[in-house]
mmCIF file of C-alpha atoms and ligand atoms in Angstrom:
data_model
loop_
_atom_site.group_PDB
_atom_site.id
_atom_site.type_symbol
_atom_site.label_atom_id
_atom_site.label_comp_id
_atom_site.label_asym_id
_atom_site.label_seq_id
_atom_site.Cartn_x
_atom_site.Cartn_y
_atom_site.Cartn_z
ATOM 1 C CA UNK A 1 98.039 56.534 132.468
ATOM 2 C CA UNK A 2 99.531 56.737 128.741
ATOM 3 C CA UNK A 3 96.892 55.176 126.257
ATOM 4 C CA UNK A 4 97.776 52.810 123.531
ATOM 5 C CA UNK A 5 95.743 53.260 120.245
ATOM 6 C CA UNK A 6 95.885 50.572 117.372
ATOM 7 C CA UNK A 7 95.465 52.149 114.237
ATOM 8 C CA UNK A 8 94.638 49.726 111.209
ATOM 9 C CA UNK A 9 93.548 50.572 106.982
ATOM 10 C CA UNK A 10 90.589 48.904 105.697
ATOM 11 C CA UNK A 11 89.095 48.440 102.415
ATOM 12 C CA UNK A 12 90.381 49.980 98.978
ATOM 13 C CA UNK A 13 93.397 52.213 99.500
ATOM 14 C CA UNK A 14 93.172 55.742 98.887
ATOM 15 C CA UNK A 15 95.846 58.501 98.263
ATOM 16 C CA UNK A 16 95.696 60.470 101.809
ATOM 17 C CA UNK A 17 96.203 57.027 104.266
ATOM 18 C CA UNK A 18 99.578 57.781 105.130
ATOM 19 C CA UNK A 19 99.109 61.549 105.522
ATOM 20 C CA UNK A 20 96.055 60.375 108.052
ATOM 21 C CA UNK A 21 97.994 57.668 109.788
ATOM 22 C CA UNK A 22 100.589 60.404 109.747
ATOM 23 C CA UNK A 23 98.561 62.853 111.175
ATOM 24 C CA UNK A 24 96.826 59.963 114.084
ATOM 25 C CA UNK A 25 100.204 58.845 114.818
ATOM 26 C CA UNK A 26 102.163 62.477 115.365
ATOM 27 C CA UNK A 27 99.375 64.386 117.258
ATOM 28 C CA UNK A 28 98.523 61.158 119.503
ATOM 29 C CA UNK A 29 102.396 60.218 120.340
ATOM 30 C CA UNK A 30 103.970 64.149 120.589
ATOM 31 C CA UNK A 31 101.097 65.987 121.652
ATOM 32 C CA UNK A 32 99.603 63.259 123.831
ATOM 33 C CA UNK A 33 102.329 61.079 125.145
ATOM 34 C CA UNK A 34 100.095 57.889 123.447
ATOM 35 C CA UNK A 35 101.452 54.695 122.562
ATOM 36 C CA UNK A 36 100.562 54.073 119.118
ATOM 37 C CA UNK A 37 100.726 50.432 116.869
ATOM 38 C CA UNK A 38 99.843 49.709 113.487
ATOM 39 C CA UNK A 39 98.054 46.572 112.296
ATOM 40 C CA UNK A 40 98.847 45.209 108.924
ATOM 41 C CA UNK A 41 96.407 44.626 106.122
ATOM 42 C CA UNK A 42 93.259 45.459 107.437
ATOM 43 C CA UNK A 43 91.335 43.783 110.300
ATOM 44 C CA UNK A 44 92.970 40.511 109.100
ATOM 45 C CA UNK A 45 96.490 41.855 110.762
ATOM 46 C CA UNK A 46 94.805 42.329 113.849
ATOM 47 C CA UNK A 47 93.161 39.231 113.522
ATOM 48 C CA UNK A 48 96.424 37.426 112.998
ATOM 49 C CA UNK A 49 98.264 39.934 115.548
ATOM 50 C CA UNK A 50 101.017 41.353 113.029
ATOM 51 C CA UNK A 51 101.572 44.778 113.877
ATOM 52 C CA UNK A 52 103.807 47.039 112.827
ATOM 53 C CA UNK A 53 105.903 49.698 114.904
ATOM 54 C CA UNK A 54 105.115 53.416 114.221
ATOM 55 C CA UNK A 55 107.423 55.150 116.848
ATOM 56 C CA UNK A 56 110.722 56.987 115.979
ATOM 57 C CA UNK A 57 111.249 57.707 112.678
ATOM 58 C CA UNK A 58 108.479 55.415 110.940
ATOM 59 C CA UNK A 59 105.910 58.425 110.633
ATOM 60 C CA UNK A 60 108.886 60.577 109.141
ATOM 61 C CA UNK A 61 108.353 60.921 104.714
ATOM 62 C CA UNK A 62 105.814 59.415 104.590
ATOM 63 C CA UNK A 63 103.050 62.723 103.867
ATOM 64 C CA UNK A 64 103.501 62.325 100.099
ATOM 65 C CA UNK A 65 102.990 58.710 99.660
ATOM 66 C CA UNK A 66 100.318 57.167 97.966
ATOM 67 C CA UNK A 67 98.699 53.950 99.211
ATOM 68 C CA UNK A 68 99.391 52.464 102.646
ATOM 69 C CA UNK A 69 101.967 51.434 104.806
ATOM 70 C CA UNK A 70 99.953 49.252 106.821
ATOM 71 C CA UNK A 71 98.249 47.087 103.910
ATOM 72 C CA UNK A 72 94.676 46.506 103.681
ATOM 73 C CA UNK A 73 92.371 44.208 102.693
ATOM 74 C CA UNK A 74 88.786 44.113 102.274
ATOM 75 C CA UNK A 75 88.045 41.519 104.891
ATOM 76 C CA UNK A 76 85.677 41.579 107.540
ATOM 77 C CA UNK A 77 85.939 40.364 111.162
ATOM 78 C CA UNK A 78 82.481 38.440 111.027
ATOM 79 C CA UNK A 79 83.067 36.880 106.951
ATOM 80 C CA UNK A 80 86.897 36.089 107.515
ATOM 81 C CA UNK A 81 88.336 33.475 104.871
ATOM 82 C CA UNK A 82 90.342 30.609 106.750
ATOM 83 C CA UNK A 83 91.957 28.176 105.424
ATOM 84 C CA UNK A 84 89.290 27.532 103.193
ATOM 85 C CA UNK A 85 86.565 28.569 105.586
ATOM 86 C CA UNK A 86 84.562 32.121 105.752
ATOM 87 C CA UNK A 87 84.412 31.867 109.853
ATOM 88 C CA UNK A 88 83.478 35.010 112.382
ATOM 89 C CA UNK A 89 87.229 35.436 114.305
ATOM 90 C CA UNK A 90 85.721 38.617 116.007
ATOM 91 C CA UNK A 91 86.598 36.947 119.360
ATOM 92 C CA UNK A 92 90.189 36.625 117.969
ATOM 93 C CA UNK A 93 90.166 40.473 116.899
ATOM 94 C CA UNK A 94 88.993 41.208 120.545
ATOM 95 C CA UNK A 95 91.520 39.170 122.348
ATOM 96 C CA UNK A 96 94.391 40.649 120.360
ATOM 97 C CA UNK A 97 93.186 44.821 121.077
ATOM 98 C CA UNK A 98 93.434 43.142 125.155
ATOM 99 C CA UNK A 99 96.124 41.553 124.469
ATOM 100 C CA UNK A 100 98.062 44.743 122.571
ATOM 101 C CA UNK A 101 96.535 46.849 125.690
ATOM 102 C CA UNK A 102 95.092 48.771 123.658
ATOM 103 C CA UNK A 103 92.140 51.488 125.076
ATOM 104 C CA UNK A 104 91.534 52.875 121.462
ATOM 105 C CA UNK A 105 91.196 51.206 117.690
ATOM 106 C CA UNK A 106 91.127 53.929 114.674
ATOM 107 C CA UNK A 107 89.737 52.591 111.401
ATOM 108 C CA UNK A 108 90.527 54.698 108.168
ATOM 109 C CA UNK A 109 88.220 53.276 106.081
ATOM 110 C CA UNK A 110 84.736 53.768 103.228
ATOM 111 C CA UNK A 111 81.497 52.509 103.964
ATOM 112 C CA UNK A 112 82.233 48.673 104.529
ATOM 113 C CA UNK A 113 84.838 49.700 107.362
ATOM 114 C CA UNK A 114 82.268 51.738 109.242
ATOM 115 C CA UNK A 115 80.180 48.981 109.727
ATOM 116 C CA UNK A 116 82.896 46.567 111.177
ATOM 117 C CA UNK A 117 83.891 49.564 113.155
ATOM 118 C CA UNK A 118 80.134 49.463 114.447
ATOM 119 C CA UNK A 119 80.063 45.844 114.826
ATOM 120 C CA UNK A 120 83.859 46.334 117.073
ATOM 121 C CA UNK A 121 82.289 49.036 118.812
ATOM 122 C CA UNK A 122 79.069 47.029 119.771
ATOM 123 C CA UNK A 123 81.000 43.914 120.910
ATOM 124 C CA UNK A 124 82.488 46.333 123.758
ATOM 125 C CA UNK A 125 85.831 47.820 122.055
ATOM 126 C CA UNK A 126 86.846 51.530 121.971
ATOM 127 C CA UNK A 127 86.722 52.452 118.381
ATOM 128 C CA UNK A 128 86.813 55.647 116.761
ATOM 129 C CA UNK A 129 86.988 56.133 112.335
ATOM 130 C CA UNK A 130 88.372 58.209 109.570
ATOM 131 C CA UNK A 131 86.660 58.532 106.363
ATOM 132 C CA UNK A 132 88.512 57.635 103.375
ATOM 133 C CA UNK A 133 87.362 56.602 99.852
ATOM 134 C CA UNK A 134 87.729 58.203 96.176
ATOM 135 C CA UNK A 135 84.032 57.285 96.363
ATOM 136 C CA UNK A 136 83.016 60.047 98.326
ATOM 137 C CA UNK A 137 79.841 58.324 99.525
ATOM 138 C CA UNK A 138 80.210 58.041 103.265
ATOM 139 C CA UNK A 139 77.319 59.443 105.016
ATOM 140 C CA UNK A 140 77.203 62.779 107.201
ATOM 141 C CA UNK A 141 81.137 64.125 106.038
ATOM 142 C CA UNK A 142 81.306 67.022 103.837
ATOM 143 C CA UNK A 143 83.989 64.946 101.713
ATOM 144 C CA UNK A 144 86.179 62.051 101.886
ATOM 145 C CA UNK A 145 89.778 61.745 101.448
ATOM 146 C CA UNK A 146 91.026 60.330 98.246
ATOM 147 C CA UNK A 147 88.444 61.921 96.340
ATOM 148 C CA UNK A 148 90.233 65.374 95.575
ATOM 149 C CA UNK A 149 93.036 63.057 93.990
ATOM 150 C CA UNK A 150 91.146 60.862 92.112
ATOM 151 C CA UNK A 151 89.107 64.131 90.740
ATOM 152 C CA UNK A 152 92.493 65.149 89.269
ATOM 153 C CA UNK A 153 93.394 62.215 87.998
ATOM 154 C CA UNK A 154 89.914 61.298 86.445
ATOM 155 C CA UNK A 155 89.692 65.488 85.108
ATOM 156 C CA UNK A 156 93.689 64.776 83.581
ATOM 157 C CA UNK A 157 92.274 61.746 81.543
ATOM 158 C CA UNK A 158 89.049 63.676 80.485
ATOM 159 C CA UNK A 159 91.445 66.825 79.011
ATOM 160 C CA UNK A 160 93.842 64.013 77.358
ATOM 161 C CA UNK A 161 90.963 62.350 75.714
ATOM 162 C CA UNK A 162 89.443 65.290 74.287
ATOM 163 C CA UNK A 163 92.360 65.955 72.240
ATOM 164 C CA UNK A 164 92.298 62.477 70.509
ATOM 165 C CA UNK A 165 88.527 62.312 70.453
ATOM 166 C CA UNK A 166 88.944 65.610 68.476
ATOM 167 C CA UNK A 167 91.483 64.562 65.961
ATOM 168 C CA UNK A 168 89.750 61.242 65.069
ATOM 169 C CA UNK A 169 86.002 62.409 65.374
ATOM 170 C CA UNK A 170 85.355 59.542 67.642
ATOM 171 C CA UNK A 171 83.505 58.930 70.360
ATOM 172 C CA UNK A 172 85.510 58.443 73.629
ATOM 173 C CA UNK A 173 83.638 57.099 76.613
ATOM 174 C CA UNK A 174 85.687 57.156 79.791
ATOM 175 C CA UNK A 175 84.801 54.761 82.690
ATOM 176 C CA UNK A 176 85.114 56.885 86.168
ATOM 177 C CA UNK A 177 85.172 54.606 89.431
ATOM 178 C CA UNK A 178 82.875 54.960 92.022
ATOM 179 C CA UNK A 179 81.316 51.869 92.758
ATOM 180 C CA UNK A 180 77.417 53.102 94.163
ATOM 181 C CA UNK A 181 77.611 56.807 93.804
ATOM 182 C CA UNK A 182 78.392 59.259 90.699
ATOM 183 C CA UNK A 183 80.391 61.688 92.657
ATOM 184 C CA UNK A 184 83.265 61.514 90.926
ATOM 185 C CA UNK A 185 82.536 60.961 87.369
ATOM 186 C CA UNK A 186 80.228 64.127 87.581
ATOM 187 C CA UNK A 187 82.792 65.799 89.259
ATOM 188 C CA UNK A 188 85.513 64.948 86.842
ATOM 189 C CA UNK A 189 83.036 65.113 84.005
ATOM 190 C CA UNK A 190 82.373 68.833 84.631
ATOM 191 C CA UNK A 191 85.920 69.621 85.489
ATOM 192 C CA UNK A 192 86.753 68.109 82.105
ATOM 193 C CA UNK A 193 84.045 69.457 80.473
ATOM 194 C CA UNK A 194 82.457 65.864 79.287
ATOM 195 C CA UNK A 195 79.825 66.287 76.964
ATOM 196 C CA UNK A 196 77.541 63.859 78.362
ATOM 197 C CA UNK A 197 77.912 62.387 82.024
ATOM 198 C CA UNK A 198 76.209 59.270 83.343
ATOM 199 C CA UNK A 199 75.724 58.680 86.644
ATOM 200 C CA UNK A 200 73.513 55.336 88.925
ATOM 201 C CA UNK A 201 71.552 57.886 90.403
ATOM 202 C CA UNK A 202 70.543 59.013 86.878
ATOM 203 C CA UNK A 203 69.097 56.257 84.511
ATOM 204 C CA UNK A 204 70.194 56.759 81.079
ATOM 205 C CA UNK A 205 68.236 56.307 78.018
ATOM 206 C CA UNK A 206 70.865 55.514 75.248
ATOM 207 C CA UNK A 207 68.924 56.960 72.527
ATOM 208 C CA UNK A 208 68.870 60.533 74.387
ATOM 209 C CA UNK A 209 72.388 60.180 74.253
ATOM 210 C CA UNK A 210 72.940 59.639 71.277
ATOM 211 C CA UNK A 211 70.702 62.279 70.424
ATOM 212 C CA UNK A 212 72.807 64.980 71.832
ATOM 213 C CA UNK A 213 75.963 63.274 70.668
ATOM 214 C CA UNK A 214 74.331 63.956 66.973
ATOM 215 C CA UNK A 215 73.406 67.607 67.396
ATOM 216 C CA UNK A 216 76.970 68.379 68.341
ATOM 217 C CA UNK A 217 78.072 66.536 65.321
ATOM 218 C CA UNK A 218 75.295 68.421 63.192
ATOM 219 C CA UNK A 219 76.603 71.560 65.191
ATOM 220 C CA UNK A 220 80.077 70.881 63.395
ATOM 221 C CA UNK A 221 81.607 69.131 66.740
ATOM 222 C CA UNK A 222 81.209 65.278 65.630
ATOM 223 C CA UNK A 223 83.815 63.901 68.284
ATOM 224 C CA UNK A 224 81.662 63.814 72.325
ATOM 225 C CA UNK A 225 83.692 62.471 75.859
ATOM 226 C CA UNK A 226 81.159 60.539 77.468
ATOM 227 C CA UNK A 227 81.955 59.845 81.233
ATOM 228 C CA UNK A 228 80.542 57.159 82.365
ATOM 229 C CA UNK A 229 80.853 56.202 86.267
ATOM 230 C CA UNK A 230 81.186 52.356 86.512
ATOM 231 C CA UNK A 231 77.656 52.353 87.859
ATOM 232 C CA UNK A 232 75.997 53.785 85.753
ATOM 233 C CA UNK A 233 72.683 52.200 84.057
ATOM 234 C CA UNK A 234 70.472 52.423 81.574
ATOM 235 C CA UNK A 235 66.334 52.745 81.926
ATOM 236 C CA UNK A 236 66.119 49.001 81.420
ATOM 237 C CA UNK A 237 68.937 47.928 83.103
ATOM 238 C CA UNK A 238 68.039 50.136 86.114
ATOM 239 C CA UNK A 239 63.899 48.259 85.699
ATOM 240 C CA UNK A 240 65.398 45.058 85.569
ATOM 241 C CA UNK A 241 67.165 45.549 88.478
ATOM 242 C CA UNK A 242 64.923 47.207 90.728
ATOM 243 C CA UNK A 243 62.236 44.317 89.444
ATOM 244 C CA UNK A 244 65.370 41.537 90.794
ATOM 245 C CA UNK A 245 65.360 43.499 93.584
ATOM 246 C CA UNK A 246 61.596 43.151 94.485
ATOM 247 C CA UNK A 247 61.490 39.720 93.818
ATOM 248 C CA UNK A 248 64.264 38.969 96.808
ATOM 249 C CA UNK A 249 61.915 41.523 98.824
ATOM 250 C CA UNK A 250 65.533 42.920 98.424
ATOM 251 C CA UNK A 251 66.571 47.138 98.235
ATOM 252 C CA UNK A 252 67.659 47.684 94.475
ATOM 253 C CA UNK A 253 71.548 47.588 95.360
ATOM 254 C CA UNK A 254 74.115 47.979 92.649
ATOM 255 C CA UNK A 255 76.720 45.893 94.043
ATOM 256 C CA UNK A 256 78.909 44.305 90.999
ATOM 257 C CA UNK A 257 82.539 42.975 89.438
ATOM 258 C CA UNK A 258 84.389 45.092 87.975
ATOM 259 C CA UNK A 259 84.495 42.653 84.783
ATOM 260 C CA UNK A 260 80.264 43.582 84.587
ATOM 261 C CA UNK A 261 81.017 47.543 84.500
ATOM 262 C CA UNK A 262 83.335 47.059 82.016
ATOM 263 C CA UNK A 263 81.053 44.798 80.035
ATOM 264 C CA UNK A 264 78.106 47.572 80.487
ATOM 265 C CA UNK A 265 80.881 50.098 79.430
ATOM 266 C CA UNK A 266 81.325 48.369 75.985
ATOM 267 C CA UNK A 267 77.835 47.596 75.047
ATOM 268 C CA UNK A 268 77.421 51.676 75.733
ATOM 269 C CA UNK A 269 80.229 52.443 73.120
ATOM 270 C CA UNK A 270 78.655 49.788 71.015
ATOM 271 C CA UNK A 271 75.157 51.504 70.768
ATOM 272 C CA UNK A 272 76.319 55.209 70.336
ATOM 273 C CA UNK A 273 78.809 53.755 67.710
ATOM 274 C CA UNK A 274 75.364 52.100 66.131
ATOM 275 C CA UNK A 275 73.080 54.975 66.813
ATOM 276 C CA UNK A 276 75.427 57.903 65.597
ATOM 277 C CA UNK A 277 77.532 56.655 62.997
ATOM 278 C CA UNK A 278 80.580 58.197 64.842
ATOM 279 C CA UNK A 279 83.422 55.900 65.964
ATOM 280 C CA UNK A 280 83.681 54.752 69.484
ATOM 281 C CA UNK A 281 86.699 53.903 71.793
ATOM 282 C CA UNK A 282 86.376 53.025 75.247
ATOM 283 C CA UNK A 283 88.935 53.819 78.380
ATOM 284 C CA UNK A 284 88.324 52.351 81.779
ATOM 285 C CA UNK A 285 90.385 54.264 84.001
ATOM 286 C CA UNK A 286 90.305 51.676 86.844
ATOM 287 C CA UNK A 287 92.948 51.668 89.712
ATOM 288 C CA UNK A 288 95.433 54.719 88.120
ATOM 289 C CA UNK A 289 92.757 56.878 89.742
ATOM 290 C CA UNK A 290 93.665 55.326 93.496
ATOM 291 C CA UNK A 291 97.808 55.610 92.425
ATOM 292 C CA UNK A 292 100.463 57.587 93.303
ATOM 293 C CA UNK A 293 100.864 60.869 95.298
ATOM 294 C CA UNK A 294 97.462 62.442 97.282
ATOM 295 C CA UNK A 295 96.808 65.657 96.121
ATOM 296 C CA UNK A 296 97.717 69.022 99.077
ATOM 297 C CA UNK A 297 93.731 68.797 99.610
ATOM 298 C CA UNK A 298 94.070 64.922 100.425
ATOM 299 C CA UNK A 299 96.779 65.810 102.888
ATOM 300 C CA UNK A 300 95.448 68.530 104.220
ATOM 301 C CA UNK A 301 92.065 67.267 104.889
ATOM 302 C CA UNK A 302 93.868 63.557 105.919
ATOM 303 C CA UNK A 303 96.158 65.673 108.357
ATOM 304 C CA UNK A 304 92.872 67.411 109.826
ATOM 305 C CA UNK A 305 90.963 64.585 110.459
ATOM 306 C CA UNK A 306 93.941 62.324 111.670
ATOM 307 C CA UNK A 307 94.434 65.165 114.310
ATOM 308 C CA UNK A 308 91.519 65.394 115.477
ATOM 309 C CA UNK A 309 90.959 62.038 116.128
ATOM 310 C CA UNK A 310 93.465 62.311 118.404
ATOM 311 C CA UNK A 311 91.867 65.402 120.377
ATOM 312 C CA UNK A 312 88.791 62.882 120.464
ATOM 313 C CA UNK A 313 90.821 59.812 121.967
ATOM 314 C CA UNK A 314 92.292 61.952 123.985
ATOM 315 C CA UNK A 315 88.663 63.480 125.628
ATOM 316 C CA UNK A 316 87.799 59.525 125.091
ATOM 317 C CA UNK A 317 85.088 59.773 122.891
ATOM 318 C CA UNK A 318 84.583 56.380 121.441
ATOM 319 C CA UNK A 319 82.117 54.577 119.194
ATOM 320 C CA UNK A 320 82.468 57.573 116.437
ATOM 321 C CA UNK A 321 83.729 58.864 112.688
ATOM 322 C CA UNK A 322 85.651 61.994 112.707
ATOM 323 C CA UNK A 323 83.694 63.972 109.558
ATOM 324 C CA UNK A 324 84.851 67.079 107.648
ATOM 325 C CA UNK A 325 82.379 69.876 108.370
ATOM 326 C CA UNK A 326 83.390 73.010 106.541
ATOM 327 C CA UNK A 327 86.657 73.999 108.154
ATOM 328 C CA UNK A 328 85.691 71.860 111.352
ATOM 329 C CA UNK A 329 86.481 68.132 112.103
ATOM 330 C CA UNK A 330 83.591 67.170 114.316
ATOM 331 C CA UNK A 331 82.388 63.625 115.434
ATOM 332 C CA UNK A 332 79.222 61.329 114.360
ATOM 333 C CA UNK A 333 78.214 58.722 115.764
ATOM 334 C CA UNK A 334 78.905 55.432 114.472
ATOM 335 C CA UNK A 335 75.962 54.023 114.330
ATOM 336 C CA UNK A 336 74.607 56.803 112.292
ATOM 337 C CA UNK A 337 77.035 56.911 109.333
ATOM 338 C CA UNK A 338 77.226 52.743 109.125
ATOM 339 C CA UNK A 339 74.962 51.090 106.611
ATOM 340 C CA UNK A 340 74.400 54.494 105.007
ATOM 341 C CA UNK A 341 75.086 55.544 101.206
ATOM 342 C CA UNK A 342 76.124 58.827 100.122
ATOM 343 C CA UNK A 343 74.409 59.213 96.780
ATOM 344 C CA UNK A 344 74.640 62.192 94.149
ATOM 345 C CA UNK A 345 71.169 63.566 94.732
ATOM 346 C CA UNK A 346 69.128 64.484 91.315
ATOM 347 C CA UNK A 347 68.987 67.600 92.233
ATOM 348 C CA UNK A 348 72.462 68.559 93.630
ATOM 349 C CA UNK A 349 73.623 71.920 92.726
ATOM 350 C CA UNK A 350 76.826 69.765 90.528
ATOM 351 C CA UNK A 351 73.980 68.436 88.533
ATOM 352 C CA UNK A 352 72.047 71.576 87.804
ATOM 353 C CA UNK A 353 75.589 73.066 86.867
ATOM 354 C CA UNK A 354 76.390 70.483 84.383
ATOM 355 C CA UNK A 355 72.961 70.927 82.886
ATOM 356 C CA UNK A 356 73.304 74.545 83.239
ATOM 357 C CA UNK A 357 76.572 74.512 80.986
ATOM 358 C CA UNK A 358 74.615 72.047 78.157
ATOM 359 C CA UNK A 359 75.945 68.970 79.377
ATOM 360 C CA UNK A 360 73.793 65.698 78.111
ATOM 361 C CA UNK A 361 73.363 63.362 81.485
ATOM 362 C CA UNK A 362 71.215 60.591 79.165
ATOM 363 C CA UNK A 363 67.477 61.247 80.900
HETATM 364 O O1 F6P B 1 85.506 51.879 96.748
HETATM 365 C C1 F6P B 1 86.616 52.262 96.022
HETATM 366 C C2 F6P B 1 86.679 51.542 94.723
HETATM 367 O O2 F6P B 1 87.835 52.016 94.074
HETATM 368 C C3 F6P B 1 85.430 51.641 93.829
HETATM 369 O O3 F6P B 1 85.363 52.871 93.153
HETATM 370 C C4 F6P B 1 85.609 50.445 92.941
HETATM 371 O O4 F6P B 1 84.363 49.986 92.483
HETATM 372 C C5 F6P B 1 86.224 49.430 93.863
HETATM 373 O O5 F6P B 1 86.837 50.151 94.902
HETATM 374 C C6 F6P B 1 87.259 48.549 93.224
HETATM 375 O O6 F6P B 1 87.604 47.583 94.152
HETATM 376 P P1 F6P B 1 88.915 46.675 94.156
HETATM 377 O O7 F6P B 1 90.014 47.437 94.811
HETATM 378 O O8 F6P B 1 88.534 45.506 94.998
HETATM 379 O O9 F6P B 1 89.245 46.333 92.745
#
């Protein structure tokens, strides 16, 4: 009997959706014979039952484009805002997968979409995800797409700066996204050669930085790029947390509005402007590093795991996330990536490169 799969985005959009919903949506429908719908914006569309028809031509240019197609939205099936009311409509989002016929829901989505997905999956229905984030921190996959773009983007902004940061002897400290983890601003800091990269899983001591930022200058260099990934935090800010945290009996979870990164960006520039004498400018990259056209690694590795999810359907393994392991695309189990962080450990090989090449990461 010809399956019908429901494919749906979730969370933050990421260059490399379309090339994955793409790549679902091809293999399942030519290679398979499936029946494949889209749900608008998130697991609200399916909530609300507006779908959106990806047969014919629908799939057709749509490789290159950056965003979605389908819409997202960060809300959950349990927390759902109605009409004024946060109410749990996951007995709405299971009636409409029966009523749609569907044997099969793919998720692309970060770390808050695996854990619907597990929630879905637990309340009985057939759901299997793709990882996608510029994060890069969702558990047991190699990488994440979005990430290669975002890299580029982030690295682009780092080589721009340093030109300017050079010609007015300033200070330039760049704030790289990333919510929880540091992947990308070490990744773009060392691609861009930043002089000093801070990263949450690294506490910072502003004084250390400012150190380093004043033996360049005595060095004849007095202009640093200081990438800072929005999560970053200092020794006390990290203590104070952590000391929050224990109070609420609580894990020490970074878990804040963008309008507080950007505050904890400022007071950094303010300090090393204080503590080195050097002018300081600040640049929050923000959302330009989600924009615009996925990079060929985004659609390759989207087009991978968007294939091989439909191999999976098709074999009907449910209840998993398709992960990029080395050149494979292999599945884990749902309940083993959901509720998990992938964090830059201390003593990942990026780190000891960017110490290895002199760069300052504030401990
Ligand atoms: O998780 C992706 C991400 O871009 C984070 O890096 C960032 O903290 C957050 O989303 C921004 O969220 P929003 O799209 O709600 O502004």
């Amino acid at each position: 009997m010809t399956q019908s799969i429901g494919i749906l985005t979730s969370g933050g959009d990421t260059p490399g959706l379309n090339a994955a919903i793409r790549g679902v949506g091809k293999a399942c429908q030519s290679h398979y014979g499936m029946h494949i719908v889209g749900f608008r914006d998130g697991f609200r569309g399916l909530m609300e039952n507006r779908t959106m028809a990806l047969e014919g031509e629908a799939l057709s240019g749509i490789l290159t484009l950056g965003g979605t197609i389908l819409g997202t939205s960060r809300d959950k099936p349990h927390k759902m805002p109605v009409n004024g009311k946060v109410l749990d409509m996951t007995e709405a989002i299971i009636a409409n997968y029966h009523a749609n016929g569907l044997d099969c829901l793919v998720c692309l989505g970060g770390g808050g979409t695996m854990k619907n997905a597990l929630r879905l999956a637990a309340a009985g229905l057939n759901v299997v995800t793709l990882p996608k984030t510029i994060d890069n921190d969702v558990a047991l996959t190699d990488t994440t797409f979005g990430f290669d773009t975002a890299l580029g983007i982030a690295t682009d902004a780092i080589d721009r700066l340093h030109s300017t940061a050079h010609s007015h002897h300033r200070i330039i400290v760049v704030e790289i996204m990333g919510h929880r983890a540091g992947w990308l601003a070490l990744g773009a800091g060392i691609s861009g050669g930043a002089d000093v990269i801070l990263i949450p899983e690294i506490p910072y001591d502003v004084a250390t930085v400012a150190d380093a930022i004043k033996a360049r200058k005595r060095k004849g260099k007095p202009f640093s790029i200081v990438a800072v990934a929005e999560g970053a935090l200092s020794r006390q800010e990290f203590a104070a947390l952590q000391a929050t945290a224990a109070k609420k009996k609580k894990k020490a979870v970074v878990v804040e509005p963008e309008l507080l990164y950007a505050e904890r960006t400022l007071r950094l520039a303010q300090q090393l402007e204080k503590l080195t004498g050097l002018e300081a400018r600040v640049t929050i990259l923000g959302h330009l590093q989600r924009g615009g056209t996925p990079s060929a690694a985004d659609r390759l590795l989207a087009t991978r795991l968007g294939t091989a999810a439909a191999d999976l359907i098709q074999q009907r393994q449910y209840g998993i996330m398709v992960a990029a392991r080395g050149e494979s695309s292999v599945p884990v189990r749902l309940e083993d990536v959901a509720g998990q962080v992938k964090t830059v450990p201390p003593d990942h090989p990026w780190v000891a490169s960017a110490r290895g090449v002199g760069t300052n990461l504030g401990d």
